[in-house]
Coordinates of C-alpha atoms in Angstrom, one line a residue:
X6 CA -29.7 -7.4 -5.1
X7 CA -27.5 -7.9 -2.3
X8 CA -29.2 -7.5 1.3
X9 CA -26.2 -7.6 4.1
X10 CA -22.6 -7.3 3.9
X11 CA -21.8 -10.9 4.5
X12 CA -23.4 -11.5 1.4
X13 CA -21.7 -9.2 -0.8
X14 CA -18.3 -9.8 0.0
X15 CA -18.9 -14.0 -0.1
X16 CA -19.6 -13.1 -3.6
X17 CA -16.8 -10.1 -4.7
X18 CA -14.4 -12.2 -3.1
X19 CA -14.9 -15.0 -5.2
X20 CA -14.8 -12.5 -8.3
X21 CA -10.9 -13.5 -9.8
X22 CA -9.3 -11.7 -12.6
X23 CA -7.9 -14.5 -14.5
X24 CA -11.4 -15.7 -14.9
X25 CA -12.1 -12.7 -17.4
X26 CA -10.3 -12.1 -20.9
X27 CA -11.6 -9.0 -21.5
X28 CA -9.5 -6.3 -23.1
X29 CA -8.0 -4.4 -19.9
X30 CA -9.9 -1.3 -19.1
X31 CA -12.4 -1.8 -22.1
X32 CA -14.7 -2.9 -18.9
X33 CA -14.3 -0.5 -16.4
X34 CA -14.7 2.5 -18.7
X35 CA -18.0 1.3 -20.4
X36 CA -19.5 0.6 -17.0
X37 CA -18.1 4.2 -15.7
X38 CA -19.8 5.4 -18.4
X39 CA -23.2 4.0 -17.5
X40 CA -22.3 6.2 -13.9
X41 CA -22.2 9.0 -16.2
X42 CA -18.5 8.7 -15.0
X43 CA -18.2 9.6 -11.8
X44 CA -13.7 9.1 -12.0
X45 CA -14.0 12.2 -13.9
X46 CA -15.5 14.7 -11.2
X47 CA -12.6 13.9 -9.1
X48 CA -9.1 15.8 -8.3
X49 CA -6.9 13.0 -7.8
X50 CA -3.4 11.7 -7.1
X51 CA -2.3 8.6 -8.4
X52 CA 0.4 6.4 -7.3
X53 CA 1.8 3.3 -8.3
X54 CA 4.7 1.7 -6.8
X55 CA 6.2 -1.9 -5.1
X56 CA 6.7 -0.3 -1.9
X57 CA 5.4 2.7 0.2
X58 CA 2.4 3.4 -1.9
X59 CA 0.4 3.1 1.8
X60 CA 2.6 5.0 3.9
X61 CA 2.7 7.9 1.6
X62 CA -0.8 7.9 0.6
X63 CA -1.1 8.3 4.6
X64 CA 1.3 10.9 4.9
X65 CA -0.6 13.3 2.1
X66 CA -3.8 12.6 3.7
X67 CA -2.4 14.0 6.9
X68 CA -1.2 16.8 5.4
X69 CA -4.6 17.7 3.5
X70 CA -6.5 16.9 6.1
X71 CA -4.4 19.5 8.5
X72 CA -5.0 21.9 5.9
X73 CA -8.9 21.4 6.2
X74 CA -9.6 19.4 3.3
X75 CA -12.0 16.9 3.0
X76 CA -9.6 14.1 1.5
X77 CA -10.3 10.7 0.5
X78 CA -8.3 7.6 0.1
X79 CA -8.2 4.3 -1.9
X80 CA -5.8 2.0 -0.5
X81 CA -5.4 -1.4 -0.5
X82 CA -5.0 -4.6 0.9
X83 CA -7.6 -4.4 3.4
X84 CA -6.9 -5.5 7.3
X85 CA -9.9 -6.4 8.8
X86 CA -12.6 -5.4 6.5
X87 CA -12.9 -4.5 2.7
X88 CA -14.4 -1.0 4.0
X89 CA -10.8 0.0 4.8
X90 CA -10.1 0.7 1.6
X91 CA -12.2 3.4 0.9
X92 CA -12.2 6.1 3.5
X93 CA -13.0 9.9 3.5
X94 CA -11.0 11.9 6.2
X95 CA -10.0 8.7 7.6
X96 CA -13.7 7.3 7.9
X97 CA -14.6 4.3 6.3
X98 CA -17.4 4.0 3.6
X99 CA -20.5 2.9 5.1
X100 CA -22.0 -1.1 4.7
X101 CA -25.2 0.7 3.5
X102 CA -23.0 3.1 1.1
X103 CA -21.0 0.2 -0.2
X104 CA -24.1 -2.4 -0.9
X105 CA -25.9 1.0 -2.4
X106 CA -22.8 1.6 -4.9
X107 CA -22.5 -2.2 -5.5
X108 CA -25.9 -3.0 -6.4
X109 CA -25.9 -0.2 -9.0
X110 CA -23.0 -2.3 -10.3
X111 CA -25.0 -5.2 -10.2
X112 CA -28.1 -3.8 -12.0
X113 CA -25.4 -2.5 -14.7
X114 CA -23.7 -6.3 -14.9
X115 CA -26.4 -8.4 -15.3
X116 CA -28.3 -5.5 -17.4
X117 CA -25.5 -5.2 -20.4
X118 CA -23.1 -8.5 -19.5
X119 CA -25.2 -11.3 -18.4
X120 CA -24.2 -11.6 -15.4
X121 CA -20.4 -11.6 -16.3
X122 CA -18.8 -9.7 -13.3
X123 CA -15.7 -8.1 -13.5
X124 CA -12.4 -9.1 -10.8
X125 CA -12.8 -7.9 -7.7
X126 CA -10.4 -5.3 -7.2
X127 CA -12.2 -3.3 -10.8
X128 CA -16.0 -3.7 -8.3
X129 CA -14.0 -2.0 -5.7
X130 CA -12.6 0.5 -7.7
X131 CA -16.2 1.4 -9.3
X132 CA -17.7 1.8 -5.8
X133 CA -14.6 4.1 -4.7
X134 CA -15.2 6.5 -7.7
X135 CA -19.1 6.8 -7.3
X136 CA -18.6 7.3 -3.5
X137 CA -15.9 9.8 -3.9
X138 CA -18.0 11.6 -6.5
X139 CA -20.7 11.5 -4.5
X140 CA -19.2 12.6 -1.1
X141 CA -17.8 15.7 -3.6
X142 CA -14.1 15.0 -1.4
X143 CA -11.8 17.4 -2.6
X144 CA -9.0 15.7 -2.9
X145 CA -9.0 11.8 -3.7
X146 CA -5.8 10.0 -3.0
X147 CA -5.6 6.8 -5.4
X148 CA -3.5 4.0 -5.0
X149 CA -3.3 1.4 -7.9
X150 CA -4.0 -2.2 -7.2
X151 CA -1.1 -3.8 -9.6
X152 CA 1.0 -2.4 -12.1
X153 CA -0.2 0.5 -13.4
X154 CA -1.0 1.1 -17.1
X155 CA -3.4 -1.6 -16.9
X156 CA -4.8 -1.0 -13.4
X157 CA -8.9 -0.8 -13.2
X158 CA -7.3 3.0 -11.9
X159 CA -6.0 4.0 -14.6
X160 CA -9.2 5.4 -16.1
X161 CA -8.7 9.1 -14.4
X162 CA -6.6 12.4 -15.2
X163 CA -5.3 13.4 -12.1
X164 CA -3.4 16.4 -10.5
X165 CA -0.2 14.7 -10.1
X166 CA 1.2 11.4 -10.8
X167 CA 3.5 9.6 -7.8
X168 CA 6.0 6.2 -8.3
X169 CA 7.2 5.3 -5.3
X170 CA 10.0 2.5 -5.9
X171 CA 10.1 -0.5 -8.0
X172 CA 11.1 -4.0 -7.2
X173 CA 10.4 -7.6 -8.9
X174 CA 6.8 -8.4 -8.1
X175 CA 3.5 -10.2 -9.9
X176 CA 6.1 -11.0 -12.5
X177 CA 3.5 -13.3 -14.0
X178 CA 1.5 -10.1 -14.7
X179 CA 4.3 -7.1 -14.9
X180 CA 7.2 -9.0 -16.5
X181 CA 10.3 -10.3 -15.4
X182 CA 12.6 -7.5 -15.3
X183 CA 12.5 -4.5 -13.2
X184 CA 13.0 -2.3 -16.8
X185 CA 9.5 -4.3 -17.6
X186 CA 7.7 -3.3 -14.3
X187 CA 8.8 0.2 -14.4
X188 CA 7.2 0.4 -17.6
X189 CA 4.5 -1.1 -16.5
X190 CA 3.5 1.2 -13.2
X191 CA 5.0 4.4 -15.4
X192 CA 1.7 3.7 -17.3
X193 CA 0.0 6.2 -15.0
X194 CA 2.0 9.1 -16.3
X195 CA -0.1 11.3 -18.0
X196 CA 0.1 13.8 -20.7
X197 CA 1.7 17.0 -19.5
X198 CA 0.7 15.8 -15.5
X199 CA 4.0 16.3 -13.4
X200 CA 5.0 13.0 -11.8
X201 CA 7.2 12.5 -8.5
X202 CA 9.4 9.5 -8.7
X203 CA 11.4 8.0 -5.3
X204 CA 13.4 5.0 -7.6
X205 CA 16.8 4.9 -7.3
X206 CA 17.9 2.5 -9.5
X207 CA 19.6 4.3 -12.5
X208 CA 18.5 1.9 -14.9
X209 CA 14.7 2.0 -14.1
X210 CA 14.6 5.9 -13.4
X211 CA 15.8 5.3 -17.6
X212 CA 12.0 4.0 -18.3
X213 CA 10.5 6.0 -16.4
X214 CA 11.9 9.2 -17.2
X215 CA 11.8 8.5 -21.3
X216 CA 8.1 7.6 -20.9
X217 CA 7.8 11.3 -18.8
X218 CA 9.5 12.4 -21.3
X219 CA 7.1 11.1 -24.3
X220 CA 4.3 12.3 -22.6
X221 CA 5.6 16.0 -21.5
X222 CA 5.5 14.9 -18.3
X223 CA 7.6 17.0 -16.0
X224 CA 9.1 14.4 -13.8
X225 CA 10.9 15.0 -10.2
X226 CA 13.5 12.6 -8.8
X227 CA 14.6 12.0 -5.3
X228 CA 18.0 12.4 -5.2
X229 CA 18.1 14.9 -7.9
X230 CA 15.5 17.2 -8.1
X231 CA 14.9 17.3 -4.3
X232 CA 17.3 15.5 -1.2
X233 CA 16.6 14.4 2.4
X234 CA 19.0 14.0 4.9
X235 CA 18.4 12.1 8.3
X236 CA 19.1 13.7 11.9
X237 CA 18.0 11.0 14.2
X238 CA 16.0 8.2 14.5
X239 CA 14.4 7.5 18.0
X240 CA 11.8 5.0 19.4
X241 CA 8.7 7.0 18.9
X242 CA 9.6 9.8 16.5
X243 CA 12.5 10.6 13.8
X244 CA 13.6 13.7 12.4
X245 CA 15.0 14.6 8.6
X246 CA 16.3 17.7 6.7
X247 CA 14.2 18.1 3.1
X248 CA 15.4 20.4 0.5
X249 CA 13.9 21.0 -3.5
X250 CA 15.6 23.9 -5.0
X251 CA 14.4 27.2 -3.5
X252 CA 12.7 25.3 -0.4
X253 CA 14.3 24.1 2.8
X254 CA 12.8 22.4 5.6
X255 CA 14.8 21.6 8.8
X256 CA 14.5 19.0 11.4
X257 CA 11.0 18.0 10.5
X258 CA 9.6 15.3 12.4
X259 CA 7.9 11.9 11.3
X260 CA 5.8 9.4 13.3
X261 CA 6.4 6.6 11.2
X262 CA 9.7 4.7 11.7
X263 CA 12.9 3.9 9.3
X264 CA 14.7 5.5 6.6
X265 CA 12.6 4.4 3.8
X266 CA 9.4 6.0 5.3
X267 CA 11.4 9.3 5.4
X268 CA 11.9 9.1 1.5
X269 CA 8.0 8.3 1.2
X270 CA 7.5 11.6 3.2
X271 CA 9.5 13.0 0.9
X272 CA 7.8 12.3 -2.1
X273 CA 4.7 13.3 -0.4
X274 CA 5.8 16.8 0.6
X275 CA 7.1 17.1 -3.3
X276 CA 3.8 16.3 -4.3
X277 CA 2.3 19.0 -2.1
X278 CA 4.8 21.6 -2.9
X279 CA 4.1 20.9 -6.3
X280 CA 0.3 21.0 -6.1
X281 CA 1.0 24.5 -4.1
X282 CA 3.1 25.7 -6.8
X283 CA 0.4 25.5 -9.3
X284 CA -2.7 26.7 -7.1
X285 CA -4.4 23.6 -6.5
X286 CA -3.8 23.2 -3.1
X287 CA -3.0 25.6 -0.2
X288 CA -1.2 24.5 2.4
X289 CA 1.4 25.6 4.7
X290 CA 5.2 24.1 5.6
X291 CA 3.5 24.0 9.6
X292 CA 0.7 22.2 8.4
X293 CA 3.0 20.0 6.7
X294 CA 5.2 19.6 9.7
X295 CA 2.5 19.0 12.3
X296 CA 0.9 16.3 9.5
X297 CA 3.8 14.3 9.8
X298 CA 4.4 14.4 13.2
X299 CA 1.5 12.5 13.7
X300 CA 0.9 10.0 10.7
X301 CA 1.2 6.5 10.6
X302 CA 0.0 3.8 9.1
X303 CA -1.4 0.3 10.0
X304 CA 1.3 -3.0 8.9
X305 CA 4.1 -0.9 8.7
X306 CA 6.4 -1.1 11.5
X307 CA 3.7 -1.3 13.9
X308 CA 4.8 -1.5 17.4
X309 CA 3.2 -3.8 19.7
X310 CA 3.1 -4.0 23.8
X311 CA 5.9 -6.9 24.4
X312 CA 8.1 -6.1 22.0
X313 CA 5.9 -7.2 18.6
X314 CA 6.9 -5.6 15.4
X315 CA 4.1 -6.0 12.8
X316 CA 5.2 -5.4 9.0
X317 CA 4.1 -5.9 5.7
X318 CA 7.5 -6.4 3.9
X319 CA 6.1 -8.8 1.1
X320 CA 9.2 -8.8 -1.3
X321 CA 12.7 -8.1 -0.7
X322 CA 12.7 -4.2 -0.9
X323 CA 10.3 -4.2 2.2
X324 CA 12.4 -6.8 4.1
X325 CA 15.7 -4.7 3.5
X326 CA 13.9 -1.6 4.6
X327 CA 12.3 -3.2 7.6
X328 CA 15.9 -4.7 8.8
X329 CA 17.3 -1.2 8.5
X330 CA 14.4 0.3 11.0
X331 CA 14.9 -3.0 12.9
X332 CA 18.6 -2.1 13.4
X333 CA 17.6 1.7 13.9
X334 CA 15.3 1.0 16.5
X335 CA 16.4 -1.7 18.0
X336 CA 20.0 -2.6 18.0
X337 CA 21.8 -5.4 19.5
X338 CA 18.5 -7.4 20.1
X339 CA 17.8 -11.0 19.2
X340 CA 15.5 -10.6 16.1
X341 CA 13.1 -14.1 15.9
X342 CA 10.9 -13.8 12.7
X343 CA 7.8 -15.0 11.4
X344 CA 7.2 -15.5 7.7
X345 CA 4.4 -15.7 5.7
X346 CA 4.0 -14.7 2.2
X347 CA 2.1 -15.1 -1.2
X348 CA 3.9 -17.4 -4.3
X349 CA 4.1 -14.1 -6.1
X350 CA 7.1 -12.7 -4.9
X351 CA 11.2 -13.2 -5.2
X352 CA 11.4 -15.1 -1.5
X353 CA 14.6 -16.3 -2.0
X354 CA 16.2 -13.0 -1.5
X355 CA 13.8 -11.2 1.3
X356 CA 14.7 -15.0 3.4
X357 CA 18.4 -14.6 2.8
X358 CA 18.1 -10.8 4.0
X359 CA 16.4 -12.6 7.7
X360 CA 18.8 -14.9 7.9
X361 CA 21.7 -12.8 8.2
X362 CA 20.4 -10.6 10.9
X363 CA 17.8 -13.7 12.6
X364 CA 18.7 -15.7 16.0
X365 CA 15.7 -17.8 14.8
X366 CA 13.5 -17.8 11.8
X367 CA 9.7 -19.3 11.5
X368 CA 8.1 -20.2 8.7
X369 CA 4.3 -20.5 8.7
X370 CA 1.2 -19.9 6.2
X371 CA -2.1 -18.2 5.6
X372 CA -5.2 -19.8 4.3
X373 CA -5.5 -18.5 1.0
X374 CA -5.1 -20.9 -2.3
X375 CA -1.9 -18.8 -3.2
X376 CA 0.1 -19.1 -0.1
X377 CA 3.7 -20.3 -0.2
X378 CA 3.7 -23.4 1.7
X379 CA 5.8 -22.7 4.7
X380 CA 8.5 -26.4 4.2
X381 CA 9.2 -24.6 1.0
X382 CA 9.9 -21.3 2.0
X383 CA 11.8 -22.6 4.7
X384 CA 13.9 -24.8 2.2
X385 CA 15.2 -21.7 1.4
X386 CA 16.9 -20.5 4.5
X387 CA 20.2 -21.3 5.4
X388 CA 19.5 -20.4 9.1
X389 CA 20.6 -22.9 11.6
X390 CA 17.9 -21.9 13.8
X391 CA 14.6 -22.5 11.2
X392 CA 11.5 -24.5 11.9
X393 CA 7.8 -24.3 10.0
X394 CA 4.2 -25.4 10.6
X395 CA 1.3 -24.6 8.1
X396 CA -0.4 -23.5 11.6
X397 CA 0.3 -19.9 11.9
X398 CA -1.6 -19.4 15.4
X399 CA 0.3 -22.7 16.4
X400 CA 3.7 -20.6 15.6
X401 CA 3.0 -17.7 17.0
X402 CA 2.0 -19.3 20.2
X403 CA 5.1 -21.1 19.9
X404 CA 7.4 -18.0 19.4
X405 CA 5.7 -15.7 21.9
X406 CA 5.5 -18.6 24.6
X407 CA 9.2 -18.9 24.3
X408 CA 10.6 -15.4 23.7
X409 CA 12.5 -13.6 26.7
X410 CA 13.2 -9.8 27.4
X411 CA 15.6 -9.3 24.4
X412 CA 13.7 -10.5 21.5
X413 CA 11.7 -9.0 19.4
X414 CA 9.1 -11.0 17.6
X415 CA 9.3 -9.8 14.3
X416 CA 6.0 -10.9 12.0
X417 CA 6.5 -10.1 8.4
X418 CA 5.2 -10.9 4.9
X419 CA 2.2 -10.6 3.4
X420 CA -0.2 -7.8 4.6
X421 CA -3.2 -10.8 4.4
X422 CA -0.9 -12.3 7.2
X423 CA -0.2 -9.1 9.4
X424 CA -4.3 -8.3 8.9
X425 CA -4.8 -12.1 10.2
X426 CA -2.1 -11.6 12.8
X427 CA -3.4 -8.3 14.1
X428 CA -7.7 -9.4 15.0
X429 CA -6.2 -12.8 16.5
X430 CA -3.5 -10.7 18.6
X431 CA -6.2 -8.3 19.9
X432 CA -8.6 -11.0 20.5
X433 CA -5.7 -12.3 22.4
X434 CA -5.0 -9.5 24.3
X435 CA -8.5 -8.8 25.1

């Protein structure tokens, strides 16, 4: 029985996948059925996805919530606190809520398994379905944790299906092409549930469009099946043209910054139309307009007093998309980043993308076991202005100590780092 907060996440966080060799799922689905299955009370929308899976899950919230539902969302990684990941209309679940749901889990565990938890992100998962259920939110807005076909998710039937874009990642666990990975987070297509796809890459759309296919899946494309066009990007605020067949909407406006956050608005507002199209949700195009106006999202472009950019570009899509928002937002600036990352990811590429635009480049790393030490990743940049110490406050003291009116500090990489990053800046600032 856990007794404070503390105490339960010491112990989840210890709880690692690759210490179990269960059959995938075989777990989750016994235990949800000792819930009486709470995953299956829910109307959902699943997305999987390299990038944007965040920003757009934050962008359909908006838009439900403005059109008075009561929405909740299941995102991840956390920033601050493991709560984060499980909100209802933007409120976290409770530390008495979450120890209630994970001592039920507990009970369950040591009741049928002997003790033999499951990884940490399937305990999280189990507590977001039985809260969800419980709170009876209309709407539940579920991000997968990796992959897809295999994620602790992938145990519901939801409304409509979402891929946001594919790129190399966790290539230990989804393969080592991007034709393997697509296949991997197409997994959440279900049979005869319309999916919403925002890959570009003709070769992946391929997969994911045969396994739509296989599973009577209708399946709508950006690019093809609906467009967006930008208008302007300033500061604060941009503004895009979207048009799907017999709907147009002109000049709409979106908080959140750079292209590629227009093309997650625009799966979103697919999505919606979608839903609206088959009476499951009804919402207005002002409702969607005034959602967006206003949404944004935590790690993702996040703009600082002092010219700090905080973003979670972990791989190399990210990093391209952040340099074009970078270049957007703030041209003709001196760019000085700060790097950080996970071993997980295709570095090499996301550091040769900083280096072509960087007037200096910091390496640095966060205290987790699977950090990239920081003299290797900076091995891999060509810039003649690189330096790296395994003490990330030490570099950022260093950076911001020497930075003059037209940097911008740019800290990027893993969203562990920006979440470190972000409570030590505050603390600072306070």
């Amino acid at each position: 029985m856990f007794k404070t907060m503390k105490e339960c996440t010491d112990f989840i966080f210890t709880l690692k996948a690759v210490d179990h060799k269960r059959a995938p799922l075989v777990l989750m689905r016994e235990v949800l059925a000792l819930l009486n299955n709470p995953q299956d009370r829910l109307r959902a929308i699943h997305l999987a996805g390299s990038n944007g899976k965040g920003s757009t899950v934050n962008a359909l919230r908006e838009m439900l919530q403005h059109a008075g539902y009561k929405v909740g969302a299941f995102t991840s990684p956390h920033l601050e606190r493991v709560n984060e990941r499980m909100t209802i209309n933007g409120i976290q679940i409770s530390d008495e809520q979450f120890l209630h749901y994970m001592n039920k889990i507990a009970e369950i565990i040591e009741t049928h398994y002997e003790g033999d938890f499951p990884s940490f992100f399937e305990v999280v998962t189990l507590i977001m379905f039985q809260h969800f259920a419980d709170q009876e939110v209309d709407i539940a807005l579920i991000e997968t944790g990796l992959g897809g076909r295999l994620d602790a998710t992938n145990v519901i039937t939801p409304l409509i299906s979402i891929i946001t874009t594919i790129s190399l990642e966790h290539t230990a666990f989804l393969g080592d092409t991007l034709a393997k990975v697509a296949f991997e987070k197409a997994g959440i297509i279900k049979e005869n549930i319309p999916v919403v796809v925002g890959v570009k890459s003709e070769d992946v759309l391929t997969v994911i469009e045969e396994i739509a296919n296989e599973r009577h899946a209708s399946c709508l494309v950006l690019g093809k099946d609906f467009t967006v066009e930008i208008i302007e990007q300033g500061t604060n605020i941009q503004h895009f043209n979207y048009r799907k067949a017999n709907v147009e909407m002109v000049a709409v406006p979106l908080k959140m910054a750079g292209p590629h956050q227009i093309n997650n608005a625009s799966l979103a507002i697919t999505a919606i139309l979608k839903l609206r199209d088959n009476g499951a949700v009804d919402i207005s195009d002002e409702s969607i307009r005034q959602a967006l106006a206003k949404a944004q999202w935590a790690g993702r472009f996040d703009q600082l007093p002092g010219n700090i950019i905080l973003d979670g570009a972990h791989n190399s899509e990210g990093t391209a998309a952040l340099i074009q928002t970078l270049k957007t937002v703030y041209p003709n600036r001196n760019y000085r980043f700060i790097y950080a990352v996970l071993s997980d990811k295709d570095h090499a590429k996301s550091i040769a993308l900083m280096d072509s635009i960087a007037t200096s480049i910091a390496f640095t790393q966060i205290e987790l076991p699977n950090a990239m030490p920081a003299d290797q990743l900076a091995a891999l940049s060509t810039n003649t202005n690189k330096m790296y110490n395994a003490n990330w406050r030490e570099m950022v003291q260093t950076m911001l100590h020497q930075r003059n009116h037209e940097d911008v500090i740019v800290i990027t990489g893993s969203l562990y780092f920006i979440a470190e990053i972000r409570q030590w800046l505050q603390g600072e600032q306070r």
